[in-house]
Amino acid sequence: MRVPEIFGANVFNLQVMQEKLPKEIYKSLKKTIDGGSALDSGVANVVANAMKDWAVEKGATHYTHWFQPMTGITAEKHDSFISPTKDGKVIMDFSGKELIMGEPDASSFPSGGVRATFEARGYTAWDPTSFAFVKDGTLYIPCAFFSYSGEVLDKKAPLLKSMRALNDEALRILRLFGNTTAKRVYSTVGAEQEYFLIDESVYQKRKDLKYTGRTLFGAKPPKGQELEDHYFGAIKTRVGEYMKDLDAELWKLGILAKTKHNEVAPAQHELAPIFTNTNIATDQNQLVMETMKRVAQRHHMRCLLHEKPFDGINGSGKHNNWSMSTDTGLNLLDPGTTPAENGQFMLFFAAVIKAVDEYQDLLRLSVASAGNDHRLGANEAPPAIVSVFVGEELEGVIEALEKGVKYNGKGKSVMKLGVDTLPEIPKDTTDRNRTSPFAFTGNKFEFRMVGSSFSLSGPNIVINAAVASVLKEFADRLEKASDFNAALHELVVDTLKKHRHIIFNGNNYSDEWKEEAAKRGLSDLKDTAEAMPHFADEKNIAMLESMNVFSRREVVTRTEIMLENYSKTIVIEALAMSEMAKRDIYPAVNKYVLSLCASLEAEKAAGVGDGAAEKELIASLAADNASLYFKTKELDELLVAEKSYTDAAAQAKFIADKIIPVMREIRAYADEMETKVSSEYWPFPTYGEILFSV
Ligand code: ADP
Ligand code: MG
């Protein structure tokens, strides 16, 4: 495999555009891509035609507007290029209009009532800032999705809006530092994607995995991740073959798949690409997830992207490495070495700290889902409390700035931002403080709360918008200043003083931190039902509206969609659980108990033994199985009651407070019985069998 040759082979990227388009057309399209202007229809026609010819050469017969509705996955409707001719034949045709706009029937996508049924049509609009590509005989055109009244119905449009806000405000700041060369600022993301691989045969035998993506039952296996022998361990041949295949597929799609390794849990792995602009990173991560699943099936395996496929075993996250970059390649979170660079860095750094503090709740709820509720706050992933890790060096700098002394206390004079040089901030490679939800790692922040199955869009909309809103405040203040360096110094010191309480460098998993965080007044939203309604808090709506990211109506409807999504997910899990308990586990245990009774009788007949073991086992299994039965009955009743709720928040709360605890009890009975019932009788593959199936 010659990687440079296959890399991006299926992507209509800048290089291909330059090759296939007339010079003027390319220039005009490039201007649109760079955010300069709208695409005119003449240009669109030429681009569409070139794109079609290129795609047909790659074997494409169809095209699709590829978009990201609120379902969390991507949507596509394929149309062929064929167009009939007078002589009864067809030609391959694709117009600028078809490239720029599509009209999928939108009535079945969640919109939270934004799109009343009489205006069921939504339209998709080409996003030229993310490249088109060919996959499985189809030309994919990345698109945003709107209603006819202009409300956004998807995850891409608000992300693009948040990136624009960040661009506008960050540029204002850069100009104040005398930077006249940067034309654009965009946020960058590199997402580390965790996943599980299991054999197809065990997957097929687990209804829960098939219906819900996670196991609803399963006793702890004798060996889990205790020995930590899987983490960074040698990759098995079969998994290696899979990863090789996956890399090749991703490279063809122009995705910079870079790192792959085993993760902590058995059967768990990770893939990380090289970071890129957030819009592209988001589209590409959708492709990564989809390709992971597809390639797994080719290898007779299943890829699980659920946040918590196995209880008691580490779940999967998606670390969102985030920074800001100029079009000239300057990373705005790189400390630099000169006093001026240091000053600029400290300003952007302080802006992120303030943004995280002021919008803790938004960050928390941007990663809230039924699946991620199993991770956050459990003892393996970041807690549900948002805080920032900055490391010793920066902690020292902050302290010195607050006290008005030189760092390390060596100098007698006052440290002045923009005048003095800061100490070098080491890139954090050794102690990464893996417990922190939001960690500064030398030249970027790593947001670790994102769930493995999430679209990158939600969390990055929040980070971009929140940071943009703070930068706006900063720019407003600094633009008025007569002495820039003095104003800068004061602003950074003020900001860090005020938001210091969000910084925590210790162990985020400890109970002491929970207490300490409560004392500090940090927000602690325990689950989705509790977190999500805060989306529509006045301060959040005000910020999102002022940054032009969401309208009030969009926030309100999105809150509802997300809560409904949560409720539906748990209801499906509860229904699957009820079915498995009643139709599989209960009968299996009964059968085994019967066999024990038979063996007891046989012993009696033979006149051997006192049957003590059978008696004990029969009694305990019969009791637990009866409890399983009655708890399941209770669950069924709760599922009926759940249906009567019309308010999304109240419904979610009922599910979180009433249904989930009963599900936990049912599981406990089943898992206990699993350890006692003969493996011949147990209806499902065990954790051990699943986790060590590959
Ligand atoms: P780790 O040691 O955690 O693997 P890396 O430096 O390799 O740390 O980074 C992990 C991820 O962070 C990769 O996807 C990488 O491309 C991404 N990353 C690095 N720099 C940036 C940046 N400036 N902006 C966004 N993501 C970045
Ligand atoms: Mg990392």
XYZ file of C-alpha atoms and ligand atoms in Angstrom:
722
model
C 0.000 0.000 0.000
C 1.457 3.348 -1.017
C -0.145 5.718 1.409
C 0.619 9.043 -0.334
C -1.028 7.657 -3.462
C -4.218 6.487 -1.834
C -4.496 9.362 0.648
C -7.486 11.483 -0.313
C -7.942 9.490 -3.534
C -11.724 9.630 -3.118
C -11.947 13.272 -2.103
C -12.765 16.267 -4.272
C -10.203 18.381 -2.463
C -8.407 21.611 -3.328
C -5.818 19.810 -5.407
C -8.452 18.035 -7.502
C -10.434 21.264 -7.824
C -7.377 23.054 -9.080
C -6.777 20.305 -11.628
C -10.344 19.930 -12.845
C -11.676 23.491 -12.770
C -10.924 26.450 -15.028
C -8.684 28.960 -13.225
C -11.359 31.627 -12.729
C -13.906 29.135 -11.447
C -11.393 27.681 -9.020
C -10.545 31.139 -7.730
C -14.178 31.966 -7.219
C -14.891 28.679 -5.429
C -11.795 29.093 -3.254
C -13.079 32.492 -2.212
C -16.363 30.926 -1.150
C -14.526 28.203 0.752
C -12.438 30.797 2.557
C -15.612 32.467 3.672
C -15.397 35.430 1.357
C -18.488 35.258 -0.799
C -21.573 33.341 -1.884
C -21.268 30.971 -4.801
C -22.963 32.219 -7.964
C -24.971 29.827 -10.073
C -22.695 30.016 -13.102
C -19.771 28.867 -11.007
C -21.892 26.197 -9.347
C -22.815 24.668 -12.707
C -19.201 24.334 -13.768
C -18.188 22.922 -10.380
C -21.080 20.446 -10.414
C -20.139 19.194 -13.841
C -16.471 18.764 -12.964
C -17.394 17.060 -9.715
C -19.723 14.681 -11.546
C -17.112 13.791 -14.203
C -14.541 13.157 -11.499
C -16.984 11.060 -9.438
C -18.098 9.017 -12.456
C -14.441 8.257 -13.170
C -14.272 6.898 -9.626
C -17.209 4.625 -10.372
C -20.004 6.776 -8.944
C -23.503 6.448 -10.402
C -25.339 8.382 -7.698
C -24.982 11.502 -5.607
C -26.330 12.309 -2.180
C -26.694 15.357 -0.007
C -25.078 14.104 3.163
C -26.323 15.835 6.311
C -26.496 15.532 10.078
C -30.016 15.757 11.445
C -30.691 15.742 15.173
C -30.653 11.945 15.274
C -26.915 11.954 15.964
C -26.023 10.023 12.850
C -25.790 11.135 9.258
C -28.582 10.971 6.717
C -28.418 10.452 2.998
C -30.823 10.018 0.088
C -29.267 8.806 -3.124
C -30.206 10.096 -6.574
C -28.623 8.781 -9.710
C -26.926 11.070 -12.191
C -28.951 9.651 -15.068
C -30.952 11.949 -17.270
C -32.928 10.636 -20.280
C -32.125 11.758 -23.828
C -34.520 12.028 -26.798
C -33.273 8.792 -28.345
C -34.222 6.729 -25.290
C -30.760 6.631 -23.811
C -29.342 8.316 -20.741
C -26.511 10.683 -20.003
C -24.868 11.353 -16.673
C -25.966 14.785 -15.595
C -25.551 16.952 -12.508
C -26.428 20.631 -12.309
C -25.236 23.418 -10.075
C -28.701 23.591 -8.566
C -28.565 19.935 -7.623
C -25.153 20.481 -6.078
C -26.142 23.494 -4.017
C -29.555 22.510 -2.767
C -31.587 19.393 -2.097
C -35.018 18.710 -0.699
C -35.182 15.492 1.257
C -38.577 14.772 2.765
C -37.830 16.119 6.198
C -41.038 15.255 7.973
C -39.623 12.259 9.819
C -36.535 13.903 11.255
C -36.747 15.201 14.800
C -37.305 18.934 14.829
C -38.994 19.452 18.168
C -41.923 21.205 16.556
C -39.842 23.818 14.749
C -41.159 22.527 11.488
C -44.922 22.297 11.658
C -46.302 19.510 9.511
C -47.687 21.891 6.889
C -44.171 22.994 6.118
C -42.718 19.519 6.262
C -40.100 20.287 3.683
C -36.619 21.064 4.773
C -33.768 21.705 2.440
C -30.131 20.783 2.419
C -27.495 23.274 1.354
C -23.978 22.414 0.228
C -21.218 23.278 2.689
C -18.274 23.919 0.365
C -15.917 24.183 3.352
C -16.081 20.400 3.787
C -14.966 18.417 0.749
C -17.220 16.136 -1.285
C -16.109 12.516 -1.575
C -16.942 9.242 -3.301
C -17.928 6.213 -1.252
C -19.567 2.988 -2.437
C -20.458 4.309 -5.870
C -21.971 7.534 -4.589
C -20.781 11.141 -4.592
C -21.296 12.505 -1.078
C -21.934 16.230 -0.754
C -21.611 17.524 2.833
C -24.631 19.687 3.608
C -26.385 21.737 6.249
C -30.105 21.166 6.827
C -32.677 23.974 7.213
C -36.413 24.451 7.388
C -38.033 26.771 4.897
C -38.444 29.384 7.583
C -34.660 29.324 7.930
C -34.426 27.494 11.224
C -31.608 25.027 11.446
C -32.620 21.401 11.778
C -29.187 19.867 12.045
C -25.839 19.832 13.793
C -23.702 21.376 11.097
C -25.288 24.786 10.616
C -24.911 25.845 14.277
C -21.350 24.531 14.311
C -20.494 26.693 11.310
C -22.172 29.646 13.015
C -20.165 29.094 16.198
C -16.980 28.955 14.142
C -17.881 32.216 12.469
C -18.458 33.889 15.847
C -15.106 32.661 17.090
C -13.429 33.849 13.914
C -14.881 37.347 14.206
C -13.994 37.886 17.853
C -10.567 36.225 17.770
C -9.588 38.368 14.796
C -10.494 41.500 16.744
C -8.114 40.375 19.491
C -5.333 39.519 17.054
C -5.562 42.972 15.467
C -5.067 44.494 18.915
C -1.813 42.585 19.142
C -0.791 44.079 15.821
C -1.431 40.951 13.784
C -2.501 42.171 10.338
C -1.702 39.052 8.342
C -4.200 36.530 9.697
C -7.375 36.554 7.623
C -9.220 33.835 9.462
C -9.261 32.090 12.786
C -10.850 28.686 13.139
C -11.078 26.209 15.949
C -9.201 22.962 15.497
C -10.142 19.524 16.776
C -8.398 16.186 16.997
C -10.749 13.533 18.373
C -9.454 10.349 19.942
C -12.099 7.717 19.245
C -12.480 4.711 21.536
C -14.317 1.557 20.513
C -14.812 -2.130 21.294
C -14.436 -5.027 18.884
C -16.255 -8.293 19.515
C -16.869 -11.368 17.414
C -19.986 -11.442 15.248
C -21.105 -14.783 16.701
C -21.396 -13.538 20.302
C -23.027 -10.316 19.110
C -25.759 -12.268 17.341
C -26.591 -14.095 20.553
C -27.091 -10.911 22.582
C -30.465 -9.242 22.035
C -29.410 -6.353 24.252
C -26.407 -5.507 22.064
C -28.553 -5.736 18.967
C -31.380 -3.558 20.292
C -29.479 -1.100 22.464
C -25.754 -1.263 21.677
C -24.925 -2.228 25.253
C -25.323 -5.237 27.516
C -28.256 -4.968 29.911
C -27.184 -8.068 31.833
C -23.873 -9.713 32.545
C -21.979 -10.816 35.628
C -18.390 -9.694 36.136
C -15.951 -12.013 34.373
C -13.101 -13.615 36.377
C -10.680 -11.446 34.427
C -11.512 -7.941 33.330
C -9.084 -5.050 33.158
C -7.510 -5.584 36.600
C -4.097 -6.534 35.302
C -4.047 -3.592 32.904
C -2.357 -5.951 30.490
C -4.407 -4.793 27.533
C -3.504 -1.100 27.641
C -0.984 -0.392 24.886
C -0.474 -4.178 24.683
C 0.522 -6.010 21.519
C -2.277 -5.845 18.982
C -3.732 -9.232 18.041
C -3.331 -10.312 14.426
C -7.046 -10.225 13.726
C -7.421 -6.761 15.222
C -4.291 -5.662 13.399
C -5.791 -6.743 10.080
C -8.923 -4.804 10.921
C -6.991 -1.663 11.834
C -4.967 -1.868 8.647
C -8.099 -2.124 6.567
C -9.718 0.696 8.522
C -6.713 2.994 8.059
C -6.714 2.389 4.315
C -10.431 3.190 4.030
C -10.006 6.363 6.066
C -6.944 7.517 4.169
C -8.822 7.168 0.884
C -11.413 9.509 2.363
C -8.688 12.004 3.194
C -8.875 11.353 6.936
C -5.509 11.681 8.684
C -5.807 8.495 10.771
C -2.592 8.524 12.743
C -2.529 6.666 16.056
C -3.999 3.292 16.972
C -3.580 1.271 20.123
C -5.253 -1.016 22.613
C -7.147 0.705 25.407
C -7.567 -0.186 29.062
C -10.429 -2.678 28.796
C -10.121 -6.009 27.033
C -11.395 -5.715 23.425
C -11.151 -1.914 23.629
C -9.123 0.126 21.163
C -8.539 3.706 20.090
C -7.964 5.598 16.885
C -6.828 9.206 16.687
C -6.484 11.317 13.563
C -4.280 14.376 13.188
C -6.296 17.458 14.138
C -7.926 19.697 11.583
C -10.507 22.470 11.320
C -13.492 21.631 13.543
C -16.077 21.484 10.764
C -14.019 18.986 8.803
C -13.026 17.075 11.951
C -16.716 16.720 12.787
C -17.695 15.419 9.361
C -14.699 13.121 9.336
C -15.455 11.720 12.767
C -18.896 10.706 11.507
C -17.133 8.865 8.687
C -14.671 7.314 11.141
C -17.502 5.887 13.244
C -19.406 4.625 10.250
C -16.307 3.107 8.642
C -15.298 1.428 11.904
C -18.637 -0.367 11.968
C -18.615 -1.282 8.301
C -15.064 -2.628 8.226
C -15.723 -4.635 11.411
C -18.527 -6.517 9.726
C -16.261 -7.309 6.818
C -13.963 -8.955 9.367
C -16.860 -10.853 11.009
C -16.721 -8.622 14.035
C -18.890 -5.891 15.503
C -17.645 -2.489 16.496
C -19.392 -1.136 19.590
C -19.421 2.635 19.908
C -21.731 2.801 22.912
C -20.345 4.748 25.893
C -20.798 1.790 28.227
C -21.210 -1.547 26.497
C -20.170 -3.518 29.604
C -20.912 -2.753 33.227
C -17.845 -2.799 35.459
C -15.504 -2.437 32.481
C -14.201 0.916 31.264
C -16.531 2.693 28.884
C -15.602 4.553 25.709
C -15.090 8.240 25.257
C -14.024 10.592 22.537
C -11.393 13.026 23.764
C -11.982 16.326 22.062
C -8.618 18.098 21.675
C -9.430 21.710 20.928
C -7.515 24.829 20.016
C -7.712 27.878 17.772
C -5.562 28.489 14.745
C -5.078 31.255 12.202
C -5.092 30.596 8.479
C -1.369 31.352 8.642
C -0.901 28.342 10.914
C -0.476 30.087 14.253
C -1.846 28.075 17.200
C -3.395 30.653 19.546
C -2.969 28.389 22.555
C 0.743 27.954 21.985
C 2.538 29.885 24.746
C 5.332 31.110 22.478
C 8.649 32.472 23.700
C 8.604 36.260 23.413
C 6.833 38.566 25.888
C 4.307 39.616 23.232
C 3.498 36.015 22.325
C 3.188 35.167 26.012
C 0.785 38.027 26.582
C -1.392 36.980 23.677
C -1.336 33.376 24.836
C -2.334 34.338 28.378
C -5.268 36.323 27.048
C -6.645 33.451 24.962
C -5.897 31.044 27.785
C -7.753 33.215 30.304
C -10.666 33.496 27.853
C -11.041 29.716 27.752
C -10.879 29.478 31.569
C -13.590 32.109 31.900
C -15.728 30.502 29.196
C -15.520 27.092 30.852
C -16.400 28.561 34.223
C -19.323 30.635 33.013
C -20.750 27.875 30.856
C -19.982 24.788 32.960
C -23.592 23.759 32.656
C -23.620 24.079 28.869
C -20.448 22.041 28.555
C -21.889 19.409 30.867
C -25.134 19.123 28.984
C -23.433 19.138 25.595
C -22.107 15.692 26.510
C -25.207 14.408 28.282
C -26.964 11.334 26.924
C -28.435 8.099 28.186
C -25.231 6.316 27.193
C -22.797 8.843 28.636
C -24.684 8.901 31.950
C -23.045 5.545 32.657
C -19.591 7.071 32.268
C -19.586 10.553 33.724
C -19.341 10.425 37.464
C -18.582 6.721 37.482
C -15.046 5.950 38.603
C -13.264 5.815 35.277
C -14.259 8.766 33.197
C -14.249 12.401 34.201
C -16.811 13.286 36.833
C -19.971 15.194 35.998
C -18.349 18.274 37.555
C -16.552 20.464 35.038
C -13.152 21.802 36.058
C -9.926 22.728 34.293
C -6.483 21.192 34.731
C -3.687 23.639 33.931
C -0.610 21.877 35.319
C 1.983 23.046 37.814
C 3.788 25.492 35.590
C 0.719 27.502 34.653
C -0.630 27.274 38.170
C 2.609 28.942 39.255
C 2.256 31.631 36.622
C -1.318 32.337 37.670
C -0.323 32.569 41.303
C 2.538 34.917 40.520
C 0.298 37.120 38.394
C -2.271 37.318 41.146
C 0.308 38.199 43.759
C 2.005 40.602 41.402
C 5.428 39.016 41.719
C 7.757 37.462 39.208
C 7.245 33.774 38.655
C 9.211 31.602 41.097
C 9.320 34.613 43.404
C 12.878 35.257 42.304
C 12.383 38.703 40.893
C 11.535 41.604 43.154
C 9.729 43.477 40.418
C 6.190 42.871 39.227
C 5.657 40.539 36.295
C 4.014 42.425 33.418
C 2.193 40.618 30.664
C 3.295 41.664 27.229
C 6.529 42.995 28.704
C 8.049 40.120 30.631
C 8.719 36.636 29.366
C 6.876 33.777 30.994
C 8.685 30.585 31.806
C 8.452 27.907 29.174
C 5.260 25.890 29.560
C 6.159 22.260 28.982
C 3.954 20.149 26.744
C 2.313 17.847 29.131
C 3.324 14.365 28.127
C 4.199 12.610 31.353
C 1.584 13.494 33.923
C -1.495 13.973 31.893
C -3.895 13.971 34.794
C -6.286 11.632 33.083
C -8.971 12.396 35.627
C -9.546 15.977 34.510
C -12.569 16.710 32.339
C -10.937 19.717 30.664
C -7.161 19.634 30.626
C -4.622 22.046 29.192
C -2.000 19.874 27.524
C 0.652 22.338 26.434
C -0.894 23.928 23.352
C -4.510 22.768 23.366
C -7.303 21.826 25.710
C -8.549 18.284 25.924
C -12.257 17.959 26.695
C -12.579 14.424 27.959
C -16.267 14.196 28.781
C -17.451 13.590 25.235
C -19.044 10.158 24.751
C -17.763 7.744 22.131
C -20.913 7.796 20.021
C -21.383 11.583 20.086
C -21.257 13.893 17.124
C -18.415 16.331 17.736
C -20.757 19.104 16.807
C -22.608 19.667 20.114
C -19.626 20.071 22.444
C -17.719 22.195 19.947
C -20.658 24.500 19.325
C -20.599 25.206 23.058
C -16.825 25.660 23.332
C -16.624 27.879 20.244
C -19.609 30.014 21.180
C -18.641 30.408 24.824
C -15.040 31.337 24.018
C -16.229 33.713 21.281
C -18.557 35.474 23.704
C -15.719 35.988 26.190
C -13.371 37.198 23.455
C -16.015 39.710 22.451
C -16.136 41.048 25.984
C -12.318 41.208 26.042
C -12.096 42.947 22.678
C -14.723 45.498 23.710
C -12.679 46.324 26.789
C -9.232 46.330 25.191
C -10.203 48.305 22.114
C -11.020 51.220 24.404
C -7.784 51.062 26.367
C -5.209 53.829 26.040
C -2.333 51.745 27.397
C -2.766 48.333 25.791
C -0.181 46.410 27.801
C -1.463 47.744 31.102
C -5.048 46.960 30.153
C -4.070 43.491 28.968
C -2.272 42.756 32.215
C -5.171 43.960 34.308
C -7.717 42.033 32.250
C -5.834 38.744 32.460
C -5.175 39.083 36.185
C -8.795 40.063 36.888
C -10.106 37.187 34.836
C -7.874 34.536 36.377
C -8.626 35.791 39.892
C -12.324 35.687 39.295
C -12.378 32.259 37.670
C -9.646 30.557 39.642
C -12.173 28.279 41.325
C -12.734 26.323 38.100
C -9.079 25.259 38.114
C -8.355 21.948 39.796
C -5.150 19.990 39.357
C -5.858 17.117 41.732
C -7.626 13.791 41.442
C -11.069 14.392 39.991
C -12.293 10.908 40.961
C -11.855 11.474 44.677
C -14.711 12.101 47.089
C -12.794 15.041 48.530
C -13.066 16.770 45.179
C -16.822 16.349 45.116
C -17.009 18.042 48.495
C -14.494 20.698 47.566
C -16.315 21.429 44.296
C -19.567 21.859 46.190
C -17.829 24.343 48.506
C -16.545 26.206 45.486
C -20.075 26.373 44.140
C -19.334 24.485 40.937
C -22.232 22.980 39.103
C -22.792 19.229 39.549
C -25.513 17.970 37.250
C -25.740 14.260 37.826
C -27.506 12.990 34.730
C -29.127 13.960 31.447
C -32.556 14.488 32.957
C -31.067 16.984 35.386
C -28.587 18.650 33.041
C -30.462 19.082 29.787
C -33.177 21.542 30.889
C -30.395 24.053 31.729
C -29.787 24.471 28.018
C -32.697 26.898 28.024
C -31.515 28.901 31.061
C -31.720 32.603 30.317
C -27.972 33.231 30.517
C -27.335 30.431 28.027
C -29.974 31.568 25.572
C -28.636 35.121 25.842
C -25.102 34.015 24.990
C -26.104 31.693 22.157
C -28.371 34.331 20.645
C -25.781 37.065 20.931
C -23.238 34.855 19.165
C -25.826 34.127 16.462
C -25.562 30.411 17.014
C -29.103 29.537 18.084
C -32.354 31.428 18.356
C -34.387 31.082 21.538
C -36.845 28.838 19.708
C -34.050 26.614 18.471
C -32.649 26.225 21.982
C -36.047 25.359 23.412
C -36.845 22.829 20.700
C -33.389 21.286 20.845
C -33.699 20.818 24.591
C -36.900 18.962 23.957
C -35.418 16.796 21.204
C -32.512 15.836 23.388
C -34.719 14.973 26.362
C -37.016 12.934 24.136
C -34.018 11.169 22.714
C -32.895 10.312 26.227
C -36.324 9.001 27.209
C -36.734 6.940 24.058
C -33.332 5.360 24.523
C -34.058 4.251 28.075
C -37.529 3.023 27.162
C -36.056 0.824 24.433
C -33.526 -0.507 26.932
C -36.266 -1.182 29.463
C -38.394 -2.997 26.905
C -35.438 -5.103 25.795
C -34.630 -5.860 29.407
C -38.187 -6.890 30.164
C -38.268 -9.199 27.167
C -34.941 -10.814 28.039
C -35.924 -11.257 31.670
C -39.311 -12.778 30.972
C -38.642 -14.806 27.860
C -35.041 -15.879 28.284
C -33.679 -15.614 31.793
C -36.722 -16.605 33.848
C -37.461 -19.756 31.793
C -33.784 -20.742 31.685
C -33.418 -20.517 35.449
C -36.644 -22.465 35.930
C -35.378 -25.190 33.675
C -32.147 -25.410 35.590
C -34.011 -25.496 38.897
C -36.089 -28.366 37.520
C -32.951 -30.244 36.632
C -31.680 -29.696 40.169
C -34.952 -31.055 41.518
C -34.544 -34.113 39.319
C -31.048 -34.654 40.594
C -32.288 -34.304 44.167
C -34.925 -36.960 43.490
C -32.341 -39.214 41.883
C -30.088 -38.909 44.912
C -32.951 -39.771 47.186
C -33.838 -42.789 45.065
C -30.228 -43.958 45.085
C -30.049 -43.325 48.803
C -26.876 -41.218 48.552
C -26.053 -37.838 50.028
C -28.382 -35.459 51.838
C -29.072 -33.219 48.822
C -27.879 -30.201 50.787
C -26.203 -28.501 47.820
C -29.218 -28.891 45.551
C -31.559 -27.676 48.243
C -29.528 -24.565 48.903
C -29.140 -23.778 45.230
C -32.798 -24.415 44.463
C -33.894 -22.150 47.294
C -31.639 -19.270 46.310
C -32.356 -19.500 42.578
C -36.090 -19.861 43.098
C -36.124 -16.796 45.324
C -34.027 -14.651 42.974
C -35.977 -15.773 39.946
C -39.245 -14.853 41.624
C -37.793 -11.443 42.485
C -36.693 -11.039 38.873
C -40.194 -11.849 37.742
C -41.934 -9.415 40.071
C -39.434 -6.600 39.499
C -39.942 -7.023 35.774
C -43.665 -6.775 36.309
C -43.040 -3.524 38.180
C -40.933 -2.294 35.284
C -43.711 -3.111 32.829
C -46.131 -1.071 34.909
C -43.749 1.859 35.062
C -43.411 1.708 31.285
C -47.156 2.118 30.994
C -47.138 5.058 33.403
C -44.288 6.646 31.476
C -46.468 6.939 28.394
C -48.817 9.424 30.047
C -46.184 12.173 30.301
C -46.431 14.972 27.783
C -43.751 17.265 29.191
C -40.329 16.119 27.988
C -38.432 17.218 31.105
C -40.901 15.611 33.522
C -40.888 12.428 31.475
C -37.079 12.261 31.500
C -37.062 12.835 35.236
C -39.583 10.054 35.805
C -37.424 7.732 33.763
C -34.226 8.695 35.565
C -35.708 8.525 39.052
C -38.180 5.661 38.752
C -37.374 3.411 35.805
C -33.582 3.270 35.909
C -33.394 2.150 39.580
C -35.789 -0.723 38.897
C -33.729 -1.730 35.865
C -30.699 -1.828 38.116
C -32.468 -4.142 40.557
C -33.594 -6.499 37.813
C -30.083 -6.680 36.536
C -28.678 -7.428 39.977
C -30.965 -10.475 40.367
C -30.080 -11.765 36.914
C -26.338 -11.223 37.319
C -26.392 -13.009 40.647
C -28.196 -15.983 39.115
C -25.820 -16.029 36.173
C -22.997 -16.939 38.534
C -24.960 -19.965 39.803
C -26.726 -21.376 36.759
C -25.035 -24.042 34.667
C -23.460 -22.498 31.567
C -25.372 -25.048 29.526
C -28.624 -23.402 30.600
C -27.686 -19.707 30.594
C -29.284 -18.132 27.496
C -26.582 -15.596 26.598
C -22.819 -15.499 26.089
C -21.163 -14.256 29.283
C -18.962 -11.174 29.651
C -15.907 -13.402 29.541
C -17.077 -14.982 26.297
C -17.843 -11.611 24.725
C -14.787 -9.689 25.880
C -12.363 -12.389 24.861
C -14.168 -13.357 21.672
C -11.707 -11.755 19.287
P -1.749 12.289 23.095
O -0.446 12.095 23.773
O -2.916 12.468 24.022
O -1.995 11.314 21.982
P -1.350 14.228 21.004
O -0.493 15.456 21.032
O -0.924 13.131 20.094
O -1.558 13.746 22.475
O -2.774 14.685 20.636
C -3.899 13.913 20.632
C -4.845 14.526 19.646
O -4.780 15.946 19.771
C -4.478 14.215 18.185
O -5.668 13.988 17.466
C -3.825 15.493 17.774
O -3.890 15.697 16.374
C -4.665 16.507 18.517
N -4.067 17.851 18.556
C -2.776 18.188 18.625
N -2.634 19.527 18.516
C -3.880 20.048 18.379
C -4.407 21.362 18.192
N -3.621 22.420 18.141
N -5.738 21.492 18.080
C -6.552 20.433 18.143
N -6.115 19.195 18.308
C -4.808 18.977 18.420
Mg -5.190 12.394 24.810
